[in-house]
Amino acid sequence: METRTEISSLGEFGLIKRINEKIKTTLPDTIRGIGDDAAVIDSGEEYGLLTSDMLLEGVHFDLTFFPLKHLGYKAIAINVSDIAAMNGIPRQVIVNLAVSNRFSVEAIDELYEGIKVACKDFNVDLVGGDTSSSRSGLMISVSVFGKVGKEKIAYRNTAKPNDLLCVTGDLGGAYLGLQLLEREKQVFLANPNMQPELEGKDYVIQRQLRPEARMDVIYELESAGVIPTSMIDVSDGLASDLLHICAQSGVGAVVFEERLPIDEQTFLAASELNIGPITAALNGGEDYELLFTVSQASYELIKNNPKITFIGYMTDKKDEIVLHTKGDSRVPITAQGWT
Ligand code: ADP
Ligand code: MG
């Protein structure tokens, strides 16, 4: 009998690893294939960058609380974020849609309204795509082409011991925003007369529904003359994404708990939902901030940038990725992708 292996036994990362092992690139201008935030293509003067991400109804979004306009915006932003994570500039996007007859023309107009705003915000051109009917629900898949100067590219596998570890913005908000929205949905389903209690929670809700790609920081690093020694965007959670940098670079890391940037609203939502704010910051996901390392010489050049927090440093102790707690103990940082 043929063997059947459950995908859940590999997990997302195990599955990608397995695909990667079977694929070998052969073209001389394919500089980097599977394994980073975007593929890297030699285009002469510069490198081209290519990346893709899809959002599926019922898996990545729930239309009972996700406005279509925001969904369109998010689909572009999370793809631009992967170009940012290579220290690149996004240029063109392609949008693939699968829609069921549940959706009206007006609904698709709304989705494209959000796509249009994002294209303007991130200065990219929408240049094509594909449209199909779907038996169930909505699927939106976006691919982005970007570019980066060859000497400026930031990979995941080039962090060095003693580099400083930095993160942009704050963490954990998007996850808690989602938990709040899910809770309000349950309350509403139980009693449709209930009004949602989301006052004073606008920031975390916005973190979930309308994430930003941190292109602003990419331009500021450029002005400061800083090229990260490695970079990734925080899509799966700080822990998971830091583990990617460490594993691929062959280094360890120390992260200081008290340095983790967490917004006031994130703290409040965490306590209301009985979720540890540090857990949300480490494992929450979907914040789409940038996690990067810089050489110590770069410290002076960006230490005053309020969008950047120095949260730790890299070590030569491969496999030792630890959280230095407020109580001065050290606990291993572990992570999972989706299963
Ligand atoms: P990100 O979170 O930055 O979008 P992913 O974790 O989705 O990255 O993907 C990691 C790497 O695996 C990327 O290089 C991506 O292009 C590649 N990848 C993901 N899914 C597939 C697939 N089905 N086939 C080939 N490569 C894939
Ligand atoms: Mg990424």
mmCIF file of C-alpha atoms and ligand atoms in Angstrom:
data_model
loop_
_atom_site.group_PDB
_atom_site.id
_atom_site.type_symbol
_atom_site.label_atom_id
_atom_site.label_comp_id
_atom_site.label_asym_id
_atom_site.label_seq_id
_atom_site.Cartn_x
_atom_site.Cartn_y
_atom_site.Cartn_z
ATOM 1 C CA MET A 1 0.000 0.000 0.000
ATOM 2 C CA GLU A 2 1.151 3.531 -0.673
ATOM 3 C CA THR A 3 2.071 5.439 2.443
ATOM 4 C CA ARG A 4 0.130 8.506 3.384
ATOM 5 C CA THR A 5 1.821 11.124 5.557
ATOM 6 C CA GLU A 6 -0.324 13.754 7.224
ATOM 7 C CA ILE A 7 0.785 17.301 6.409
ATOM 8 C CA SER A 8 0.257 18.171 10.063
ATOM 9 C CA SER A 9 3.154 15.849 10.938
ATOM 10 C CA LEU A 10 5.500 18.202 9.036
ATOM 11 C CA GLY A 11 3.898 21.574 9.789
ATOM 12 C CA GLU A 12 4.218 24.599 7.524
ATOM 13 C CA PHE A 13 7.997 24.901 7.777
ATOM 14 C CA GLY A 14 8.582 21.169 7.425
ATOM 15 C CA LEU A 15 6.444 21.118 4.300
ATOM 16 C CA ILE A 16 8.315 24.047 2.714
ATOM 17 C CA LYS A 17 11.622 22.375 3.622
ATOM 18 C CA ARG A 18 10.496 19.192 1.894
ATOM 19 C CA ILE A 19 9.456 21.106 -1.244
ATOM 20 C CA ASN A 20 12.768 22.978 -1.186
ATOM 21 C CA GLU A 21 14.777 19.740 -1.029
ATOM 22 C CA LYS A 22 13.186 18.566 -4.255
ATOM 23 C CA ILE A 23 13.702 21.825 -6.141
ATOM 24 C CA LYS A 24 17.051 22.931 -7.514
ATOM 25 C CA THR A 25 17.416 26.243 -9.323
ATOM 26 C CA THR A 26 19.477 26.135 -12.521
ATOM 27 C CA LEU A 27 19.446 29.608 -14.062
ATOM 28 C CA PRO A 28 22.503 31.777 -13.525
ATOM 29 C CA ASP A 29 20.403 34.842 -12.716
ATOM 30 C CA THR A 30 18.452 33.055 -9.960
ATOM 31 C CA ILE A 31 20.503 34.327 -7.039
ATOM 32 C CA ARG A 32 18.248 33.069 -4.236
ATOM 33 C CA GLY A 33 15.284 30.733 -4.451
ATOM 34 C CA ILE A 34 13.139 29.330 -1.650
ATOM 35 C CA GLY A 35 14.092 30.298 1.885
ATOM 36 C CA ASP A 36 14.001 34.058 2.291
ATOM 37 C CA ASP A 37 11.230 36.669 2.322
ATOM 38 C CA ALA A 38 11.560 37.083 -1.433
ATOM 39 C CA ALA A 39 13.376 35.384 -4.279
ATOM 40 C CA VAL A 40 16.371 37.304 -5.630
ATOM 41 C CA ILE A 41 16.983 37.696 -9.357
ATOM 42 C CA ASP A 42 20.018 39.252 -10.987
ATOM 43 C CA SER A 43 18.797 41.952 -13.341
ATOM 44 C CA GLY A 44 22.097 43.544 -14.233
ATOM 45 C CA GLU A 45 22.653 46.740 -12.281
ATOM 46 C CA GLU A 46 20.359 45.671 -9.454
ATOM 47 C CA TYR A 47 18.659 42.667 -7.965
ATOM 48 C CA GLY A 48 14.993 42.017 -8.692
ATOM 49 C CA LEU A 49 12.864 40.684 -5.823
ATOM 50 C CA LEU A 50 9.809 38.464 -6.200
ATOM 51 C CA THR A 51 7.396 37.325 -3.509
ATOM 52 C CA SER A 52 3.844 36.059 -3.112
ATOM 53 C CA ASP A 53 1.331 35.621 -0.279
ATOM 54 C CA MET A 54 -2.291 34.575 -0.293
ATOM 55 C CA LEU A 55 -5.226 35.207 2.003
ATOM 56 C CA LEU A 56 -8.041 32.667 2.228
ATOM 57 C CA GLU A 57 -11.489 33.261 3.648
ATOM 58 C CA GLY A 58 -12.034 31.151 6.737
ATOM 59 C CA VAL A 59 -8.294 30.638 7.184
ATOM 60 C CA HIS A 60 -6.745 34.111 7.155
ATOM 61 C CA PHE A 61 -9.795 36.320 7.472
ATOM 62 C CA ASP A 62 -13.399 36.232 8.608
ATOM 63 C CA LEU A 63 -15.655 38.557 6.636
ATOM 64 C CA THR A 64 -18.085 38.917 9.543
ATOM 65 C CA PHE A 65 -15.637 41.447 10.956
ATOM 66 C CA PHE A 66 -13.096 42.045 8.184
ATOM 67 C CA PRO A 67 -14.148 44.951 5.909
ATOM 68 C CA LEU A 68 -13.334 44.169 2.270
ATOM 69 C CA LYS A 69 -11.586 47.476 1.818
ATOM 70 C CA HIS A 70 -9.178 46.637 4.632
ATOM 71 C CA LEU A 71 -8.704 43.145 3.232
ATOM 72 C CA GLY A 72 -7.580 44.612 -0.089
ATOM 73 C CA TYR A 73 -5.173 46.896 1.704
ATOM 74 C CA LYS A 74 -3.791 44.087 3.861
ATOM 75 C CA ALA A 75 -3.237 41.783 0.890
ATOM 76 C CA ILE A 76 -0.926 44.377 -0.679
ATOM 77 C CA ALA A 77 0.725 45.467 2.579
ATOM 78 C CA ILE A 78 1.770 41.974 3.704
ATOM 79 C CA ASN A 79 3.422 41.369 0.325
ATOM 80 C CA VAL A 80 5.192 44.730 0.316
ATOM 81 C CA SER A 81 6.393 43.788 3.802
ATOM 82 C CA ASP A 82 8.338 40.846 2.340
ATOM 83 C CA ILE A 83 10.065 43.196 -0.122
ATOM 84 C CA ALA A 84 10.886 45.553 2.774
ATOM 85 C CA ALA A 85 12.369 42.560 4.609
ATOM 86 C CA MET A 86 14.971 42.274 1.820
ATOM 87 C CA ASN A 87 15.749 46.016 2.252
ATOM 88 C CA GLY A 88 14.087 46.475 -1.150
ATOM 89 C CA ILE A 89 11.671 48.842 -2.858
ATOM 90 C CA PRO A 90 8.380 47.400 -4.198
ATOM 91 C CA ARG A 91 7.493 48.272 -7.795
ATOM 92 C CA GLN A 92 4.745 46.184 -9.429
ATOM 93 C CA VAL A 93 1.998 43.935 -8.066
ATOM 94 C CA ILE A 94 -0.203 41.231 -9.564
ATOM 95 C CA VAL A 95 -3.513 40.294 -7.939
ATOM 96 C CA ASN A 96 -5.197 36.891 -8.287
ATOM 97 C CA LEU A 97 -8.787 36.531 -7.124
ATOM 98 C CA ALA A 98 -11.180 33.640 -6.696
ATOM 99 C CA VAL A 99 -14.740 34.751 -5.890
ATOM 100 C CA SER A 100 -17.947 32.868 -5.233
ATOM 101 C CA ASN A 101 -21.364 34.131 -6.344
ATOM 102 C CA ARG A 102 -21.967 35.207 -2.738
ATOM 103 C CA PHE A 103 -20.096 38.393 -3.613
ATOM 104 C CA SER A 104 -21.601 41.342 -5.490
ATOM 105 C CA VAL A 105 -19.871 43.618 -7.947
ATOM 106 C CA GLU A 106 -20.006 46.319 -5.268
ATOM 107 C CA ALA A 107 -18.173 44.030 -2.842
ATOM 108 C CA ILE A 108 -15.358 43.524 -5.337
ATOM 109 C CA ASP A 109 -15.284 47.302 -5.935
ATOM 110 C CA GLU A 110 -14.729 47.745 -2.222
ATOM 111 C CA LEU A 111 -11.909 45.207 -2.175
ATOM 112 C CA TYR A 112 -10.223 47.079 -5.042
ATOM 113 C CA GLU A 113 -10.733 50.387 -3.253
ATOM 114 C CA GLY A 114 -8.416 49.074 -0.530
ATOM 115 C CA ILE A 115 -5.984 47.657 -3.070
ATOM 116 C CA LYS A 116 -5.867 51.069 -4.756
ATOM 117 C CA VAL A 117 -5.146 52.923 -1.524
ATOM 118 C CA ALA A 118 -2.341 50.487 -0.680
ATOM 119 C CA CYS A 119 -0.832 50.792 -4.157
ATOM 120 C CA LYS A 120 -0.785 54.556 -3.709
ATOM 121 C CA ASP A 121 0.611 54.392 -0.153
ATOM 122 C CA PHE A 122 3.426 52.034 -1.124
ATOM 123 C CA ASN A 123 3.953 53.574 -4.554
ATOM 124 C CA VAL A 124 3.428 50.400 -6.586
ATOM 125 C CA ASP A 125 1.617 49.768 -9.863
ATOM 126 C CA LEU A 126 -1.007 47.061 -10.187
ATOM 127 C CA VAL A 127 -0.080 45.474 -13.517
ATOM 128 C CA GLY A 128 -2.165 42.332 -13.827
ATOM 129 C CA GLY A 129 -3.598 39.236 -12.276
ATOM 130 C CA ASP A 130 -6.121 36.487 -12.782
ATOM 131 C CA THR A 131 -9.769 36.017 -11.842
ATOM 132 C CA SER A 132 -11.606 32.787 -11.234
ATOM 133 C CA SER A 133 -14.866 31.648 -9.726
ATOM 134 C CA SER A 134 -14.684 29.834 -6.428
ATOM 135 C CA ARG A 135 -16.981 27.166 -4.979
ATOM 136 C CA SER A 136 -16.607 28.516 -1.514
ATOM 137 C CA GLY A 137 -15.478 31.888 -0.345
ATOM 138 C CA LEU A 138 -12.920 34.396 -1.349
ATOM 139 C CA MET A 139 -9.251 33.941 -2.064
ATOM 140 C CA ILE A 140 -6.866 36.763 -2.807
ATOM 141 C CA SER A 141 -3.271 36.104 -3.755
ATOM 142 C CA VAL A 142 -0.803 38.876 -4.468
ATOM 143 C CA SER A 143 2.680 38.787 -5.975
ATOM 144 C CA VAL A 144 5.042 41.713 -5.798
ATOM 145 C CA PHE A 145 8.093 42.536 -7.851
ATOM 146 C CA GLY A 146 10.639 44.819 -6.231
ATOM 147 C CA LYS A 147 14.245 45.849 -6.530
ATOM 148 C CA VAL A 148 17.262 46.491 -4.383
ATOM 149 C CA GLY A 149 20.832 47.676 -4.911
ATOM 150 C CA LYS A 150 23.140 44.663 -4.908
ATOM 151 C CA GLU A 151 25.209 45.997 -2.007
ATOM 152 C CA LYS A 152 22.092 46.817 0.038
ATOM 153 C CA ILE A 153 20.255 43.510 0.071
ATOM 154 C CA ALA A 154 19.476 42.004 3.487
ATOM 155 C CA TYR A 155 19.133 38.228 3.713
ATOM 156 C CA ARG A 156 18.007 36.075 6.614
ATOM 157 C CA ASN A 157 21.233 34.087 6.763
ATOM 158 C CA THR A 158 23.866 36.768 7.285
ATOM 159 C CA ALA A 159 23.530 37.792 10.954
ATOM 160 C CA LYS A 160 26.862 37.746 12.822
ATOM 161 C CA PRO A 161 27.706 37.155 16.488
ATOM 162 C CA ASN A 162 27.729 40.454 18.436
ATOM 163 C CA ASP A 163 25.362 42.124 15.959
ATOM 164 C CA LEU A 164 22.594 44.081 17.658
ATOM 165 C CA LEU A 165 19.031 42.832 17.295
ATOM 166 C CA CYS A 166 16.386 45.438 16.431
ATOM 167 C CA VAL A 167 12.668 45.489 15.845
ATOM 168 C CA THR A 168 10.436 48.241 14.455
ATOM 169 C CA GLY A 169 7.190 49.461 15.993
ATOM 170 C CA ASP A 170 5.574 47.305 18.650
ATOM 171 C CA LEU A 171 4.549 43.678 18.950
ATOM 172 C CA GLY A 172 1.580 41.530 19.884
ATOM 173 C CA GLY A 173 -1.114 44.031 18.904
ATOM 174 C CA ALA A 174 -2.385 42.311 15.765
ATOM 175 C CA TYR A 175 -2.895 39.018 17.596
ATOM 176 C CA LEU A 176 -4.801 40.625 20.457
ATOM 177 C CA GLY A 177 -6.868 42.661 18.001
ATOM 178 C CA LEU A 178 -7.918 39.390 16.394
ATOM 179 C CA GLN A 179 -8.782 37.833 19.766
ATOM 180 C CA LEU A 180 -10.985 40.838 20.593
ATOM 181 C CA LEU A 181 -12.747 40.669 17.231
ATOM 182 C CA GLU A 182 -13.344 36.935 17.660
ATOM 183 C CA ARG A 183 -14.750 37.501 21.130
ATOM 184 C CA GLU A 184 -17.128 40.219 19.934
ATOM 185 C CA LYS A 185 -18.257 37.952 17.118
ATOM 186 C CA GLN A 186 -19.184 35.220 19.604
ATOM 187 C CA VAL A 187 -21.048 37.727 21.767
ATOM 188 C CA PHE A 188 -22.914 38.995 18.701
ATOM 189 C CA LEU A 189 -23.809 35.481 17.539
ATOM 190 C CA ALA A 190 -25.214 34.689 20.980
ATOM 191 C CA ASN A 191 -27.177 37.943 21.111
ATOM 192 C CA PRO A 192 -27.444 40.070 17.941
ATOM 193 C CA ASN A 193 -28.731 43.040 19.975
ATOM 194 C CA MET A 194 -25.403 43.390 21.767
ATOM 195 C CA GLN A 195 -23.238 46.272 20.621
ATOM 196 C CA PRO A 196 -19.538 45.486 20.207
ATOM 197 C CA GLU A 197 -17.368 46.663 23.080
ATOM 198 C CA LEU A 198 -14.366 47.876 21.215
ATOM 199 C CA GLU A 199 -14.024 51.399 22.554
ATOM 200 C CA GLY A 200 -10.435 52.353 23.356
ATOM 201 C CA LYS A 201 -9.265 49.335 21.366
ATOM 202 C CA ASP A 202 -8.877 51.049 18.019
ATOM 203 C CA TYR A 203 -5.117 50.568 17.888
ATOM 204 C CA VAL A 204 -5.023 46.797 18.341
ATOM 205 C CA ILE A 205 -8.031 46.352 16.027
ATOM 206 C CA GLN A 206 -6.280 48.413 13.394
ATOM 207 C CA ARG A 207 -3.117 46.340 13.846
ATOM 208 C CA GLN A 208 -5.142 43.293 12.824
ATOM 209 C CA LEU A 209 -7.337 44.781 10.120
ATOM 210 C CA ARG A 210 -5.018 47.257 8.488
ATOM 211 C CA PRO A 211 -1.365 46.332 8.972
ATOM 212 C CA GLU A 212 1.340 48.520 7.473
ATOM 213 C CA ALA A 213 4.478 47.433 5.670
ATOM 214 C CA ARG A 214 7.402 49.310 7.231
ATOM 215 C CA MET A 215 8.707 50.927 4.071
ATOM 216 C CA ASP A 216 9.075 54.134 6.118
ATOM 217 C CA VAL A 217 11.838 52.449 8.132
ATOM 218 C CA ILE A 218 13.531 51.122 4.992
ATOM 219 C CA TYR A 219 13.850 54.706 3.701
ATOM 220 C CA GLU A 220 15.060 55.933 7.108
ATOM 221 C CA LEU A 221 17.746 53.226 7.317
ATOM 222 C CA GLU A 222 18.865 54.263 3.870
ATOM 223 C CA SER A 223 19.113 57.952 4.902
ATOM 224 C CA ALA A 224 21.003 56.941 8.042
ATOM 225 C CA GLY A 225 23.442 54.961 5.906
ATOM 226 C CA VAL A 226 22.651 51.697 7.669
ATOM 227 C CA ILE A 227 22.389 48.346 5.900
ATOM 228 C CA PRO A 228 21.007 45.613 8.175
ATOM 229 C CA THR A 229 23.297 42.581 8.400
ATOM 230 C CA SER A 230 20.163 40.415 8.247
ATOM 231 C CA MET A 231 16.408 40.991 8.148
ATOM 232 C CA ILE A 232 12.992 39.286 8.166
ATOM 233 C CA ASP A 233 9.471 40.629 8.588
ATOM 234 C CA VAL A 234 7.514 39.540 11.642
ATOM 235 C CA SER A 235 4.608 37.621 10.140
ATOM 236 C CA ASP A 236 4.581 34.507 12.320
ATOM 237 C CA GLY A 237 5.662 36.129 15.589
ATOM 238 C CA LEU A 238 8.986 37.421 16.874
ATOM 239 C CA ALA A 239 10.033 34.020 18.239
ATOM 240 C CA SER A 240 9.394 32.105 15.038
ATOM 241 C CA ASP A 241 10.970 34.739 12.817
ATOM 242 C CA LEU A 242 14.019 35.196 15.060
ATOM 243 C CA LEU A 243 14.512 31.440 14.931
ATOM 244 C CA HIS A 244 14.626 31.658 11.125
ATOM 245 C CA ILE A 245 17.394 34.278 11.266
ATOM 246 C CA CYS A 246 19.337 32.285 13.880
ATOM 247 C CA ALA A 247 18.996 28.908 12.180
ATOM 248 C CA GLN A 248 19.885 30.258 8.751
ATOM 249 C CA SER A 249 22.758 32.415 10.020
ATOM 250 C CA GLY A 250 24.132 29.766 12.393
ATOM 251 C CA VAL A 251 24.046 32.121 15.377
ATOM 252 C CA GLY A 252 22.291 32.359 18.748
ATOM 253 C CA ALA A 253 20.493 35.323 20.289
ATOM 254 C CA VAL A 254 19.683 36.949 23.610
ATOM 255 C CA VAL A 255 16.449 38.962 23.794
ATOM 256 C CA PHE A 256 15.735 41.148 26.824
ATOM 257 C CA GLU A 257 12.173 40.783 28.029
ATOM 258 C CA GLU A 258 12.107 44.326 29.364
ATOM 259 C CA ARG A 259 13.132 45.688 25.970
ATOM 260 C CA LEU A 260 10.207 44.156 24.057
ATOM 261 C CA PRO A 261 8.133 47.025 22.601
ATOM 262 C CA ILE A 262 4.493 46.563 23.597
ATOM 263 C CA ASP A 263 1.811 49.229 23.197
ATOM 264 C CA GLU A 264 -0.379 50.363 26.093
ATOM 265 C CA GLN A 265 -3.524 49.060 24.331
ATOM 266 C CA THR A 266 -1.833 45.715 23.777
ATOM 267 C CA PHE A 267 -1.181 45.449 27.528
ATOM 268 C CA LEU A 268 -4.786 46.350 28.313
ATOM 269 C CA ALA A 269 -6.228 43.895 25.785
ATOM 270 C CA ALA A 270 -3.891 41.176 27.056
ATOM 271 C CA SER A 271 -5.005 41.590 30.641
ATOM 272 C CA GLU A 272 -8.671 41.745 29.604
ATOM 273 C CA LEU A 273 -8.304 38.506 27.633
ATOM 274 C CA ASN A 274 -6.074 36.821 30.186
ATOM 275 C CA ILE A 275 -3.241 36.394 27.726
ATOM 276 C CA GLY A 276 0.347 37.114 28.736
ATOM 277 C CA PRO A 277 1.519 40.277 26.934
ATOM 278 C CA ILE A 278 5.009 38.799 26.523
ATOM 279 C CA THR A 279 3.526 35.657 24.985
ATOM 280 C CA ALA A 280 1.520 37.822 22.577
ATOM 281 C CA ALA A 281 4.639 39.820 21.676
ATOM 282 C CA LEU A 282 6.750 36.686 21.139
ATOM 283 C CA ASN A 283 4.256 34.408 19.441
ATOM 284 C CA GLY A 284 1.366 36.600 18.302
ATOM 285 C CA GLY A 285 2.167 37.069 14.653
ATOM 286 C CA GLU A 286 0.794 39.310 11.898
ATOM 287 C CA ASP A 287 2.454 42.460 13.228
ATOM 288 C CA TYR A 288 4.418 42.879 9.973
ATOM 289 C CA GLU A 289 7.178 44.766 11.735
ATOM 290 C CA LEU A 290 10.795 44.327 10.674
ATOM 291 C CA LEU A 291 13.194 42.251 12.738
ATOM 292 C CA PHE A 292 16.800 42.925 11.800
ATOM 293 C CA THR A 293 20.375 42.886 12.949
ATOM 294 C CA VAL A 294 22.983 45.623 12.564
ATOM 295 C CA SER A 295 26.682 45.773 13.287
ATOM 296 C CA GLN A 296 27.614 47.574 16.506
ATOM 297 C CA ALA A 297 29.071 50.385 14.414
ATOM 298 C CA SER A 298 25.542 51.192 13.194
ATOM 299 C CA TYR A 299 24.202 51.786 16.706
ATOM 300 C CA GLU A 300 25.040 55.487 16.845
ATOM 301 C CA LEU A 301 23.390 56.075 13.464
ATOM 302 C CA ILE A 302 19.927 54.797 14.427
ATOM 303 C CA LYS A 303 19.815 54.839 18.243
ATOM 304 C CA ASN A 304 17.586 57.947 18.226
ATOM 305 C CA ASN A 305 15.062 56.620 15.735
ATOM 306 C CA PRO A 306 11.855 56.196 17.795
ATOM 307 C CA LYS A 307 10.547 53.545 15.397
ATOM 308 C CA ILE A 308 13.447 51.197 16.195
ATOM 309 C CA THR A 309 13.976 49.307 19.464
ATOM 310 C CA PHE A 310 17.180 47.463 20.320
ATOM 311 C CA ILE A 311 15.939 44.261 21.934
ATOM 312 C CA GLY A 312 19.031 42.103 22.196
ATOM 313 C CA TYR A 313 22.142 40.797 20.492
ATOM 314 C CA MET A 314 23.396 37.836 18.522
ATOM 315 C CA THR A 315 25.863 35.279 19.871
ATOM 316 C CA ASP A 316 28.102 32.549 18.496
ATOM 317 C CA LYS A 317 26.106 29.985 20.499
ATOM 318 C CA LYS A 318 24.190 28.400 17.664
ATOM 319 C CA ASP A 319 20.919 26.861 18.939
ATOM 320 C CA GLU A 320 20.891 29.046 22.075
ATOM 321 C CA ILE A 321 18.080 31.509 21.496
ATOM 322 C CA VAL A 322 17.035 32.815 24.881
ATOM 323 C CA LEU A 323 14.828 35.346 26.588
ATOM 324 C CA HIS A 324 16.612 37.214 29.374
ATOM 325 C CA THR A 325 13.699 37.763 31.763
ATOM 326 C CA LYS A 326 13.009 40.689 34.072
ATOM 327 C CA GLY A 327 13.965 38.343 36.926
ATOM 328 C CA ASP A 328 17.419 37.794 35.340
ATOM 329 C CA SER A 329 16.847 34.205 34.334
ATOM 330 C CA ARG A 330 17.261 32.869 30.823
ATOM 331 C CA VAL A 331 14.588 30.774 29.143
ATOM 332 C CA PRO A 332 14.747 29.240 25.664
ATOM 333 C CA ILE A 333 12.639 30.941 23.014
ATOM 334 C CA THR A 334 10.589 28.413 21.073
ATOM 335 C CA ALA A 335 8.144 28.874 18.238
ATOM 336 C CA GLN A 336 5.770 27.285 15.795
ATOM 337 C CA GLY A 337 4.294 28.292 12.458
ATOM 338 C CA TRP A 338 0.731 27.303 11.775
ATOM 339 C CA THR A 339 -0.009 23.587 11.723
HETATM 340 P P1 ADP B 1 6.984 34.678 4.409
HETATM 341 O O1 ADP B 1 6.305 34.439 5.740
HETATM 342 O O2 ADP B 1 8.123 35.620 4.480
HETATM 343 O O3 ADP B 1 6.006 34.986 3.303
HETATM 344 P P2 ADP B 1 6.967 31.866 4.086
HETATM 345 O O4 ADP B 1 7.177 31.307 5.441
HETATM 346 O O5 ADP B 1 5.583 31.966 3.526
HETATM 347 O O6 ADP B 1 7.659 33.301 4.029
HETATM 348 O O7 ADP B 1 7.845 31.100 3.031
HETATM 349 C C1 ADP B 1 9.197 30.815 3.277
HETATM 350 C C2 ADP B 1 9.878 30.488 1.955
HETATM 351 O O8 ADP B 1 9.272 29.351 1.349
HETATM 352 C C3 ADP B 1 9.793 31.598 0.923
HETATM 353 O O9 ADP B 1 11.020 31.640 0.229
HETATM 354 C C4 ADP B 1 8.661 31.156 0.021
HETATM 355 O O10 ADP B 1 8.807 31.675 -1.281
HETATM 356 C C5 ADP B 1 8.823 29.652 0.043
HETATM 357 N N1 ADP B 1 7.560 28.914 -0.210
HETATM 358 C C6 ADP B 1 6.423 28.934 0.523
HETATM 359 N N2 ADP B 1 5.492 28.113 0.024
HETATM 360 C C7 ADP B 1 6.034 27.543 -1.069
HETATM 361 C C8 ADP B 1 5.573 26.618 -2.039
HETATM 362 N N3 ADP B 1 4.344 26.092 -1.980
HETATM 363 N N4 ADP B 1 6.421 26.259 -3.050
HETATM 364 C C9 ADP B 1 7.660 26.781 -3.125
HETATM 365 N N5 ADP B 1 8.160 27.658 -2.241
HETATM 366 C C10 ADP B 1 7.371 28.058 -1.225
HETATM 367 MG MG MG B 2 8.308 37.409 5.377
#
